[in-house]
CSV table of C-alpha atoms in Angstrom, one decimal:
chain,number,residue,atom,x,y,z
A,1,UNK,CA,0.0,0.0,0.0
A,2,UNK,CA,1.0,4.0,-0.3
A,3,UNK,CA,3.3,5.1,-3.0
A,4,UNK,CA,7.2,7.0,-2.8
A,5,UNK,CA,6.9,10.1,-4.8
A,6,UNK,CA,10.1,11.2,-6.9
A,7,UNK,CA,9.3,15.2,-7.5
A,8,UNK,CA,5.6,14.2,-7.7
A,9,UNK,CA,5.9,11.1,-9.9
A,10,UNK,CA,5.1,7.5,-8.4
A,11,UNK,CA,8.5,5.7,-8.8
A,12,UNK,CA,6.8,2.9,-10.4
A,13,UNK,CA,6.3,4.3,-13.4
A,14,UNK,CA,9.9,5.6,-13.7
A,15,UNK,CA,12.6,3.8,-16.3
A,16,UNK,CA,14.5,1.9,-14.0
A,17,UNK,CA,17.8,4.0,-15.2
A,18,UNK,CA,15.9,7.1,-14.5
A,19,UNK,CA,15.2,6.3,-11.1
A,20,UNK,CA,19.1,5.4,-10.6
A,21,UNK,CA,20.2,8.2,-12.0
A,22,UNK,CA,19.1,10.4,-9.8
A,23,UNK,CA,19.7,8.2,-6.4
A,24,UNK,CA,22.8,8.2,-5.1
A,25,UNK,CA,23.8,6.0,-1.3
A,26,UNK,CA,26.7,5.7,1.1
A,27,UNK,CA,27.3,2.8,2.5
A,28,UNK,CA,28.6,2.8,6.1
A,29,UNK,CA,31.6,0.6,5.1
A,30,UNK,CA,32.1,2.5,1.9
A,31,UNK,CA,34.1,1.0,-0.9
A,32,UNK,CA,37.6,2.5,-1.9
A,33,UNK,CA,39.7,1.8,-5.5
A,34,UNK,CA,43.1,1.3,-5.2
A,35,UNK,CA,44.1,4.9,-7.0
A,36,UNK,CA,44.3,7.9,-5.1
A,37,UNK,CA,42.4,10.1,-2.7
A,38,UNK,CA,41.4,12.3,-5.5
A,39,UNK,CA,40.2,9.4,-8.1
A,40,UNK,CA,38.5,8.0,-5.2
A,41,UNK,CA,36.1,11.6,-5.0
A,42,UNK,CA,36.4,12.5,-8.2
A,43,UNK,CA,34.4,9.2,-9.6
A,44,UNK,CA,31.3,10.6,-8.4
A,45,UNK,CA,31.7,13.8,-10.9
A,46,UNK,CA,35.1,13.7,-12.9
A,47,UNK,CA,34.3,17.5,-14.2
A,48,UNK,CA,34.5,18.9,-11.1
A,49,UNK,CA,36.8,21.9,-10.5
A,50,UNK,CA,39.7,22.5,-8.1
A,51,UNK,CA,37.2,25.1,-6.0
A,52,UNK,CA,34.5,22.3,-5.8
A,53,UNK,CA,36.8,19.4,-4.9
A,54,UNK,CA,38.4,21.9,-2.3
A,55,UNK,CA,34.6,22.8,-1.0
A,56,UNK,CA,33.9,19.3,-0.9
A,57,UNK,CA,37.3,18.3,1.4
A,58,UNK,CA,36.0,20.9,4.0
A,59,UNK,CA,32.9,19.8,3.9
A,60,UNK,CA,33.9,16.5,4.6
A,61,UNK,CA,36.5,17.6,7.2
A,62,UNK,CA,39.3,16.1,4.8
A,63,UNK,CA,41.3,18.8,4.5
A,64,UNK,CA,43.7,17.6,7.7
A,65,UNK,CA,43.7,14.4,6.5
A,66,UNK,CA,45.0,15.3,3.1
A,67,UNK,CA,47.1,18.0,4.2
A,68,UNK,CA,49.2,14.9,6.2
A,69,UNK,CA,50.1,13.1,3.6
A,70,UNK,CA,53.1,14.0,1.2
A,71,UNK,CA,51.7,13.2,-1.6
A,72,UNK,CA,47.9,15.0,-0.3
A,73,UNK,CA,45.4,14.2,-3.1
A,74,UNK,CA,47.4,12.1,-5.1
A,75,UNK,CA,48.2,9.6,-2.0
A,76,UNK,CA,48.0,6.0,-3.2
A,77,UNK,CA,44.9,4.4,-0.7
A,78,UNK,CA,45.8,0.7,-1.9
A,79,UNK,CA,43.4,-1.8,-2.3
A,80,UNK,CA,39.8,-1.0,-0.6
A,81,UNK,CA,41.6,2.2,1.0
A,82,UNK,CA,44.2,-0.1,3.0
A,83,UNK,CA,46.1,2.5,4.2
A,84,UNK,CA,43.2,4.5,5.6
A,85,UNK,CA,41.3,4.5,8.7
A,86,UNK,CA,37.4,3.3,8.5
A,87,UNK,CA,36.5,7.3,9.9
A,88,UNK,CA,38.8,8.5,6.3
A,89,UNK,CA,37.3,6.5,4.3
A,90,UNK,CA,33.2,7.1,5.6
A,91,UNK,CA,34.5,11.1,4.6
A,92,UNK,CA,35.9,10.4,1.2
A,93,UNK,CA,32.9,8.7,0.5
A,94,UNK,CA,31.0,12.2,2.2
A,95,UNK,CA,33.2,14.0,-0.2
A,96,UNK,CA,32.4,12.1,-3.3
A,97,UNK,CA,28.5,12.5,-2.0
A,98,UNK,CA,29.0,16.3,-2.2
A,99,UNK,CA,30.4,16.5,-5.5
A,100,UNK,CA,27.4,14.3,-6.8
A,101,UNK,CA,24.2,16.4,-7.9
A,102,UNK,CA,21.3,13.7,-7.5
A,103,UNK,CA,18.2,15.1,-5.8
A,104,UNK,CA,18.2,11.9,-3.8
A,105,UNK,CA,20.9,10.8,-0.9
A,106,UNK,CA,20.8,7.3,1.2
A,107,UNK,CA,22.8,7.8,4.1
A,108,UNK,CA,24.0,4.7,6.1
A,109,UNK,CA,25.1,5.6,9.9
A,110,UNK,CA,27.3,8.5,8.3
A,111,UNK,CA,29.1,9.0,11.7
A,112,UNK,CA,29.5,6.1,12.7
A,113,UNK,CA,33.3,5.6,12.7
A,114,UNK,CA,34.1,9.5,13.8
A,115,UNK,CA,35.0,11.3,17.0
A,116,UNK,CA,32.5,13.6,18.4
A,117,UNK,CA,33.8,16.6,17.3
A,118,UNK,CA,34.5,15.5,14.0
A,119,UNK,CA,30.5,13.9,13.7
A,120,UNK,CA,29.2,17.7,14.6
A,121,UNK,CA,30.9,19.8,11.8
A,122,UNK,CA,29.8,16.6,9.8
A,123,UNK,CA,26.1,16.5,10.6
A,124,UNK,CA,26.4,20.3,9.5
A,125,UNK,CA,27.7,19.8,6.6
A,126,UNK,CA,24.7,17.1,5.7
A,127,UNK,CA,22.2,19.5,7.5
A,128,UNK,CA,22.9,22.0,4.8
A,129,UNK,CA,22.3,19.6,1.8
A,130,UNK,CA,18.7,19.6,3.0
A,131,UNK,CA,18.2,22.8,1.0
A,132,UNK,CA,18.5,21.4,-2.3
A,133,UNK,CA,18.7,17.5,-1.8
A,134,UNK,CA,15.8,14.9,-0.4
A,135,UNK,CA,18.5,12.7,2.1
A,136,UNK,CA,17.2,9.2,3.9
A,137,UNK,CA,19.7,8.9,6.5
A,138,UNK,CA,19.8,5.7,9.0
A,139,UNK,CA,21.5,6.3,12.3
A,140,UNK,CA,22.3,5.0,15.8
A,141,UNK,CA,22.5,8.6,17.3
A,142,UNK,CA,20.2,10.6,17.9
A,143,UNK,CA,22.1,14.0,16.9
A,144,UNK,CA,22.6,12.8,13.9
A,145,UNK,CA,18.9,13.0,12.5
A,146,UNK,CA,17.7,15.5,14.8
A,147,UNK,CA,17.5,18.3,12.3
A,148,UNK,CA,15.3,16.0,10.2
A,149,UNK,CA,11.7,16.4,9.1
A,150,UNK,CA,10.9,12.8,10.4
A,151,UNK,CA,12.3,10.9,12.3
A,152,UNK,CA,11.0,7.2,12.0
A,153,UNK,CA,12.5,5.1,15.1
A,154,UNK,CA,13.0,1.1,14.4
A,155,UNK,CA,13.4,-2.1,16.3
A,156,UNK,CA,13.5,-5.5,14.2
A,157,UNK,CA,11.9,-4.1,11.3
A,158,UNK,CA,8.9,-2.3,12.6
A,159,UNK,CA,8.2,1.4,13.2
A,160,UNK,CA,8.1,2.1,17.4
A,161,UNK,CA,7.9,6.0,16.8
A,162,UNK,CA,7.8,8.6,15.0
A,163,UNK,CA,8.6,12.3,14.8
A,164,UNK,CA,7.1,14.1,12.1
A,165,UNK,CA,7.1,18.0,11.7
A,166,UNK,CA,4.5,19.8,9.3
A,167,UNK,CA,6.2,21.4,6.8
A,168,UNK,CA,3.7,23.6,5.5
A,169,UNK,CA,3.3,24.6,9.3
A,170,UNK,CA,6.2,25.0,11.0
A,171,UNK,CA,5.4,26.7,14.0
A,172,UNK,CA,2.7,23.5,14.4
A,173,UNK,CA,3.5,21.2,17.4
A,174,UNK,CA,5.1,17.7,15.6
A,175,UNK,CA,3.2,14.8,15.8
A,176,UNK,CA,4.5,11.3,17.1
A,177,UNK,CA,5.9,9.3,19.7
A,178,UNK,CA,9.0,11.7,19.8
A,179,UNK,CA,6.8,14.7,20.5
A,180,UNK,CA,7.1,16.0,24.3
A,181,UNK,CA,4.2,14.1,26.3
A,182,UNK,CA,5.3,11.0,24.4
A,183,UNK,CA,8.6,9.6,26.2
A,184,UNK,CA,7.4,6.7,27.3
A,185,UNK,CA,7.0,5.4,23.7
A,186,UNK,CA,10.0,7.6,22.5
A,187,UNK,CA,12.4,5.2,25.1
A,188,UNK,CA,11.1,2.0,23.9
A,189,UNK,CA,13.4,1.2,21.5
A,190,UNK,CA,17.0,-0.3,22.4
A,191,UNK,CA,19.0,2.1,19.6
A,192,UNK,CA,17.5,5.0,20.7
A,193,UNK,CA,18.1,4.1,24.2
A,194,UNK,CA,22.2,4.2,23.3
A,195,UNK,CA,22.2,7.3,20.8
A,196,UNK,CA,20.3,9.3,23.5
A,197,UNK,CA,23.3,8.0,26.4
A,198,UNK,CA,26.1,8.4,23.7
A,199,UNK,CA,25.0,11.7,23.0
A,200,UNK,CA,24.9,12.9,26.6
A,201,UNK,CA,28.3,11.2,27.7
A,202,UNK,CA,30.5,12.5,24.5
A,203,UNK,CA,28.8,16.3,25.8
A,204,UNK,CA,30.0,15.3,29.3
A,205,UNK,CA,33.4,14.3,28.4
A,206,UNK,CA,33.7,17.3,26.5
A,207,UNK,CA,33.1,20.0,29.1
A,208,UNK,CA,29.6,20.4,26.9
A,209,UNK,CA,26.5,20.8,28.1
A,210,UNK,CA,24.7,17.6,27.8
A,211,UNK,CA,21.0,19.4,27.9
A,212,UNK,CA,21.8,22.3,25.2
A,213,UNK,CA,18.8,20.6,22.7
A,214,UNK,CA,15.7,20.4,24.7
A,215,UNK,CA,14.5,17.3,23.0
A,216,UNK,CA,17.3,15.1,23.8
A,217,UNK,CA,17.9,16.7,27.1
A,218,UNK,CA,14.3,15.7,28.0
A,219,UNK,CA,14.5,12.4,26.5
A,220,UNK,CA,18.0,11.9,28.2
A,221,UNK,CA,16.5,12.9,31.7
A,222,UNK,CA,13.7,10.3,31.3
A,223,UNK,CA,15.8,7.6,30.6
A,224,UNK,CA,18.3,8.5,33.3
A,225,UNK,CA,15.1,8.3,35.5
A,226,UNK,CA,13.7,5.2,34.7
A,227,UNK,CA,17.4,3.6,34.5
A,228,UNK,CA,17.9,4.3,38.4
A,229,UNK,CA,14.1,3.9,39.5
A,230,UNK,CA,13.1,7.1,39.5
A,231,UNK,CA,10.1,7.6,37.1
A,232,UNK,CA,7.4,9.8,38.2
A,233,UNK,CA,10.2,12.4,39.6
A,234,UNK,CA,11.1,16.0,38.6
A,235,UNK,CA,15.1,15.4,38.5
A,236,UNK,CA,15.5,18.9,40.2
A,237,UNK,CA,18.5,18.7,41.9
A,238,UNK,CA,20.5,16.2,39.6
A,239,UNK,CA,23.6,17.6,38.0
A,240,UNK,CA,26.5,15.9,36.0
């Protein structure tokens, strides 16, 4: 039942190429060629300029990367990116992703092998191709997909809640599970359970303060509740 809409035409009746074409994913364990950091970004689009594949490096927080090696661009990755680390290789795949014009992005856990730091200038970077791209992103923490327009939460393969913002509307409360009021069926689900802790330990660790979104700080505080027996209470008087 329902139908997935490609700029108000049913999928179905698009030529399979046609639909392709304008698609693009990222694996989480993206795929490297053994040629060099810049063959590996440029396959996406081969045209691209020196200003876009610079644009695309920061975007991607590459720029360091490159900049260590001797050789920077032109540094031989081996065979599946042998020499680089899994974190490198999830940005040179961003990078590639960037340089690509496709109205359509899959995202696989984009930050999943990055610091915290790292993940943050990242998640701005993909928050900004919301402006002119459609992006499906699937993620283990909760910062990641914040920013969304729905948010679908998932355990074995079915839907245990939902966040879902009117677009036409924004000032409208969202609707779903996620939705203040709605924390009880918001905490139900094991992988939000550890996006929500990961979240709030990394902004610990880092001298952050864990309850700067009010969403996650409200969802973090009911979880830390119910962990230590202490649903039904306030939390006044609980600090780091």
């Amino acid at each position: 039942e329902g139908r997935v809409l490609l700029d108000g035409n049913d999928v179905r009746d698009l030529a399979l190429e046609t639909l392709r074409s304008r698609v693009r994913y990222m694996p989480q364990e993206p795929f490297l060629f053994a040629g060099t950091i810049r063959d590996n970004i440029l396959m996406a689009q081969d045209s691209a300029d020196n200003t876009a594949l610079q644009t695309a490096l920061a975007g991607a927080m590459l720029e360091d990367t490159v900049a260590g090696y001797p050789d920077g661009l032109d540094t031989v990755v081996g065979e599946k990116g042998v020499i680089l680390s899994g974190g490198q290789k999830q940005r040179i795949a961003l990078a590639r992703c960037l340089l690509d014009t496709s109205p359509v992005l899959i995202l696989d856990d984009p930050i999943s092998q990055v610091d915290s730091e790292t993940a943050s200038a990242i998640i701005g970077t993909i928050q900004a191709m919301t402006a002119s791209r459609t992006l499906l992103i699937a993620s283990h923490r909760l910062s990641a997909v914040e920013f969304a327009h729905g948010i679908v939460v998932m355990e074995n393969g079915r839907i245990t809640g939902w966040h879902i913002k009117d677009l036409e509307n924004p000032s409208k409360e969202p609707e779903g599970a996620l939705h203040s009021g709605a924390a009880s069926a918001a905490v139900t689900d094991t992988a939000l359970h550890e996006a929500i802790v990961d979240d709030f330990i990394s902004a610990v660790h880092e001298d952050r303060d864990p309850y700067v979104n009010g969403e996650s700080a409200r969802l973090t505080t009911e979880l830390i509740l119910r962990v230590y027996g202490r649903e039904g209470t306030t939390g006044e008087g609980y600090d780091r």
